[in-house]
Short mmCIF file of C-alpha atoms in Angstrom, two decimals:
data_model
loop_
_atom_site.label_atom_id
_atom_site.label_comp_id
_atom_site.label_asym_id
_atom_site.label_seq_id
_atom_site.Cartn_x
_atom_site.Cartn_y
_atom_site.Cartn_z
CA UNK N 19 25.74 14.52 14.63
CA UNK N 20 23.79 17.78 15.95
CA UNK N 21 22.97 21.03 14.98
CA UNK N 22 23.36 22.75 18.21
CA UNK N 23 21.40 25.85 19.43
CA UNK N 24 22.88 29.59 20.39
CA UNK N 25 24.02 29.97 23.35
CA UNK N 26 20.59 29.94 25.04
CA UNK N 27 19.27 26.73 26.87
CA UNK N 28 17.41 24.11 24.54
CA UNK N 29 14.02 24.91 24.69
CA UNK N 30 13.43 21.98 21.64
CA UNK N 31 14.53 18.98 20.80
CA UNK N 32 13.95 17.84 17.29
CA UNK N 33 15.95 14.49 16.06
CA UNK N 34 15.55 12.60 12.46
CA UNK N 35 17.27 9.97 11.07
CA UNK N 36 20.67 8.86 9.26
CA UNK N 37 19.65 7.17 5.58
CA UNK N 38 18.40 4.03 5.69
CA UNK N 39 17.26 1.49 3.10
CA UNK N 40 20.25 1.84 0.59
CA UNK N 41 18.83 5.50 0.03
CA UNK N 42 21.85 7.91 0.72
CA UNK N 43 19.52 10.69 1.87
CA UNK N 44 17.25 10.98 4.68
CA UNK N 45 14.79 13.78 4.65
CA UNK N 46 13.68 13.84 7.65
CA UNK N 47 17.59 14.82 9.64
CA UNK N 48 17.44 18.00 7.39
CA UNK N 49 14.28 19.24 7.77
CA UNK N 50 15.17 18.93 11.26
CA UNK N 51 18.27 20.70 10.54
CA UNK N 52 16.64 23.33 9.03
CA UNK N 53 13.58 24.05 11.27
CA UNK N 54 16.23 24.99 14.22
CA UNK N 55 17.45 28.06 12.11
CA UNK N 56 13.28 28.35 11.77
CA UNK N 57 12.62 28.75 15.40
CA UNK N 58 15.30 30.78 15.69
CA UNK N 59 14.40 33.30 13.68
CA UNK N 60 11.16 33.48 16.36
CA UNK N 61 13.83 33.35 19.47
CA UNK N 62 13.47 30.27 19.93
CA UNK N 63 16.14 28.00 21.05
CA UNK N 64 16.43 24.40 19.67
CA UNK N 65 18.91 21.80 18.40
CA UNK N 66 18.45 18.83 15.74
CA UNK N 67 20.03 15.67 16.19
CA UNK N 68 20.19 12.59 14.01
CA UNK N 69 19.59 9.01 15.15
CA UNK N 70 20.88 5.91 14.21
CA UNK N 71 18.45 3.93 12.14
CA UNK N 72 18.93 0.47 14.25
CA UNK N 73 16.84 -0.35 16.79
CA UNK N 74 19.05 -1.04 19.26
CA UNK N 75 20.91 1.91 19.15
CA UNK N 76 18.48 4.81 18.66
CA UNK N 77 16.46 4.81 21.59
CA UNK N 78 20.08 4.86 24.01
CA UNK N 79 20.58 8.13 21.03
CA UNK N 80 17.58 9.46 21.57
CA UNK N 81 17.69 8.91 25.52
CA UNK N 82 21.67 10.72 25.42
CA UNK N 83 20.24 14.00 23.51
CA UNK N 84 17.17 14.34 26.48
CA UNK N 85 19.50 14.02 29.37
CA UNK N 86 22.23 16.20 27.98
CA UNK N 87 19.61 19.26 26.61
CA UNK N 88 16.84 18.48 28.91
CA UNK N 89 14.16 19.84 26.45
CA UNK N 90 10.70 22.14 27.06
CA UNK N 91 9.50 20.00 23.86
CA UNK N 92 10.79 16.84 21.89
CA UNK N 93 9.73 16.56 17.82
CA UNK N 94 10.78 13.29 16.40
CA UNK N 95 11.36 13.47 12.49
CA UNK N 96 11.34 10.47 10.51
CA UNK N 97 10.27 9.77 7.08
CA UNK N 98 6.96 8.02 5.58
CA UNK N 99 8.53 7.73 1.55
CA UNK N 100 6.14 6.88 -0.85
CA UNK N 101 3.34 9.81 1.03
CA UNK N 102 2.40 13.52 -0.16
CA UNK N 103 1.55 15.48 3.19
CA UNK N 104 3.39 15.36 6.79
CA UNK N 105 2.02 13.18 8.56
CA UNK N 106 1.75 14.17 12.37
CA UNK N 107 1.68 10.78 14.58
CA UNK N 108 -0.98 10.44 17.49
CA UNK N 109 -0.18 6.64 18.73
CA UNK N 110 2.78 4.51 18.93
CA UNK N 111 2.57 1.00 19.49
CA UNK N 112 4.35 -1.50 21.83
CA UNK N 113 5.68 -3.74 18.83
CA UNK N 114 8.23 -4.16 16.63
CA UNK N 115 7.66 -6.05 13.01
CA UNK N 116 10.12 -4.60 10.58
CA UNK N 117 9.61 -5.00 6.85
CA UNK N 118 13.03 -4.79 5.91
CA UNK N 119 16.33 -5.17 8.44
CA UNK N 120 17.57 -2.02 10.11
CA UNK N 121 21.16 -0.02 9.11
CA UNK N 122 22.67 -2.83 11.84
CA UNK N 123 21.27 -5.52 9.67
CA UNK N 124 18.79 -6.32 12.60
CA UNK N 125 15.06 -7.47 11.73
CA UNK N 126 12.86 -7.89 14.59
CA UNK N 127 9.38 -9.54 13.44
CA UNK N 128 6.33 -8.63 16.42
CA UNK N 129 8.74 -8.42 19.36
CA UNK N 130 7.49 -5.10 22.10
CA UNK N 131 9.77 -1.90 22.36
CA UNK N 132 9.38 -2.43 26.11
CA UNK N 133 8.17 -6.35 27.53
CA UNK N 134 6.28 -4.80 30.26
CA UNK N 135 5.33 -1.50 28.63
CA UNK N 136 1.76 -0.45 27.70
CA UNK N 137 0.12 -1.49 23.92
CA UNK N 138 0.40 1.85 22.65
CA UNK N 139 1.28 5.66 24.01
CA UNK N 140 -0.16 8.75 23.11
CA UNK N 141 1.65 11.80 22.05
CA UNK N 142 1.48 14.88 24.89
CA UNK N 143 1.71 17.15 21.67
CA UNK N 144 -1.89 18.51 20.17
CA UNK N 145 -1.92 16.36 17.43
CA UNK N 146 -4.60 18.41 15.82
CA UNK N 147 -3.23 22.17 16.62
CA UNK N 148 0.31 21.23 14.76
CA UNK N 149 -2.15 20.23 12.12
CA UNK N 150 -3.94 22.77 11.45
CA UNK N 151 -0.68 25.22 11.75
CA UNK N 152 1.20 22.88 9.11
CA UNK N 153 -1.92 23.76 7.25
CA UNK N 154 -1.91 27.67 7.60
CA UNK N 155 1.34 28.69 5.93
CA UNK N 156 0.62 26.38 3.53
CA UNK N 157 2.12 23.25 3.74
CA UNK N 158 -0.64 19.65 3.21
CA UNK N 159 -0.66 17.85 6.32
CA UNK N 160 -2.05 15.16 7.84
CA UNK N 161 -3.01 13.75 11.49
CA UNK N 162 -1.80 9.92 11.75
CA UNK N 163 -2.88 6.98 13.54
CA UNK N 164 0.36 4.43 12.51
CA UNK N 165 3.65 5.03 12.93
CA UNK N 166 4.40 1.68 11.66
CA UNK N 167 6.11 -0.82 13.04
CA UNK N 168 9.50 0.12 12.30
CA UNK N 169 12.03 2.31 13.53
CA UNK N 170 10.27 5.67 13.80
CA UNK N 171 7.53 4.23 15.74
CA UNK N 172 10.35 2.71 18.18
CA UNK N 173 11.67 6.03 18.45
CA UNK N 174 8.26 7.64 19.26
CA UNK N 175 7.59 4.66 21.54
CA UNK N 176 10.93 5.04 23.43
CA UNK N 177 10.42 9.41 23.35
CA UNK N 178 6.61 9.01 25.18
CA UNK N 179 7.81 6.32 27.31
CA UNK N 180 11.67 8.32 28.39
CA UNK N 181 11.49 8.78 32.53
CA UNK N 182 11.15 12.47 32.97
CA UNK N 183 10.28 13.80 29.60
CA UNK N 184 9.26 17.18 29.91
CA UNK N 185 6.59 19.39 28.54
CA UNK N 186 4.92 17.69 25.67
CA UNK N 187 6.29 14.89 22.77
CA UNK N 188 5.11 13.61 19.80
CA UNK N 189 6.49 12.41 16.13
CA UNK N 190 6.03 14.22 12.59
CA UNK N 191 6.41 11.76 9.21
CA UNK N 192 7.48 13.84 6.36
CA UNK N 193 7.84 13.06 3.13
CA UNK N 194 10.71 12.71 0.16
CA UNK N 195 11.88 16.39 -0.64
CA UNK N 196 11.72 16.89 -4.10
CA UNK N 197 15.86 17.05 -5.01
CA UNK N 198 16.02 13.75 -3.53
CA UNK N 199 13.22 11.92 -4.40
CA UNK N 200 13.86 8.32 -5.89
CA UNK N 201 11.80 8.88 -8.66
CA UNK N 202 10.26 11.06 -10.61
CA UNK N 203 6.76 9.99 -9.45
CA UNK N 204 7.42 9.92 -5.86
CA UNK N 205 5.11 12.26 -4.02
CA UNK N 206 7.64 14.61 -2.56
CA UNK N 207 7.71 18.73 -1.12
CA UNK N 208 10.11 21.24 -1.95
CA UNK N 209 12.64 21.27 1.36
CA UNK N 210 11.55 24.36 2.72
CA UNK N 211 8.04 23.19 3.40
CA UNK N 212 9.25 20.27 5.10
CA UNK N 213 11.41 22.47 7.25
CA UNK N 214 8.10 24.66 8.00
CA UNK N 215 6.22 21.78 9.40
CA UNK N 216 8.62 20.68 11.45
CA UNK N 217 9.68 24.00 12.60
CA UNK N 218 5.28 24.63 13.12
CA UNK N 219 4.86 20.63 14.87
CA UNK N 220 7.36 21.97 16.85
CA UNK N 221 6.34 25.18 18.51
CA UNK N 222 2.77 23.87 18.85
CA UNK N 223 4.61 21.19 21.00
CA UNK N 224 6.61 23.95 22.86
CA UNK N 225 3.13 25.72 23.18
CA UNK N 226 0.87 22.45 24.35
CA UNK N 227 -2.20 23.03 25.89
CA UNK N 228 -5.58 21.58 24.91
CA UNK N 229 -6.08 20.25 21.25
CA UNK N 230 -7.94 21.26 19.08
CA UNK N 231 -11.84 19.35 19.47
CA UNK N 232 -12.75 19.24 16.22
CA UNK N 233 -12.83 15.64 13.45
CA UNK N 234 -9.47 14.41 13.04
CA UNK N 235 -10.11 10.33 12.51
CA UNK N 236 -10.25 8.58 9.32
CA UNK N 237 -12.64 5.45 8.14
CA UNK N 238 -10.14 3.17 7.48
#
C-alpha cells in the first residue's frame, strides 16, 4: 500500500512497516504517510510505501519501490517500542538474529543479510544534522548506533546496499504514538510529533551534505 505523491516526480521515498508481533497498529507507516503531507506543504514531492514485516519480503518490496520511484533521498521508518525519543540510526549490521518470528513465521538466527556483504554499512544521510533538525521542532531525538537485528535492521542494510541508490538514505525508529500504545505506561509521543520528526529527517536526507561535527556517541 502506498501514499502517492502529486504529479511531480517523487523526490523522497518514505517507508514504514505493517503491524507485527500481534499488534494491530504500527506507528511507523502512519508517521511516514503523515509526513508526506507535511513535505507537500514544503513543496517536496514524497511517497510513503508500507513494507511487510518479513525478512524474505521486505527487501524485494523496498527494491521495487526504489526502482519505481527513483527518489533523490530515502528514509525508512520503523517502530522501537519502549523508547521515548525518535532514534536516528547510523549503522546497519550484516546479521539477522530475530528474538521473535516475523509476520511470515521466519526466525533467522545468526544469519547474514547478504552472505558476501560487508559487516556493517553506515547511513548516508547526515544523521547528526537530522537529530538536530528534529529537536529544533520540539521532538525528542537521539543518535543510535544499533538498529537491532530484526526486520528494521534488515531493511536498513538492504537500503544502504542497494545498487544505484541516489542521494542520501537512512533509517529512523519512532516510539509508540500516544493513542495506540499497548499500555498506559508505555513511552509514547503524539502522532503529530512522529510525523514532524520523519519529515525533518527526510528533509535532512534530501539536503545531504556534510554532517555536524559534534559529539553524538554514548558511553554504553
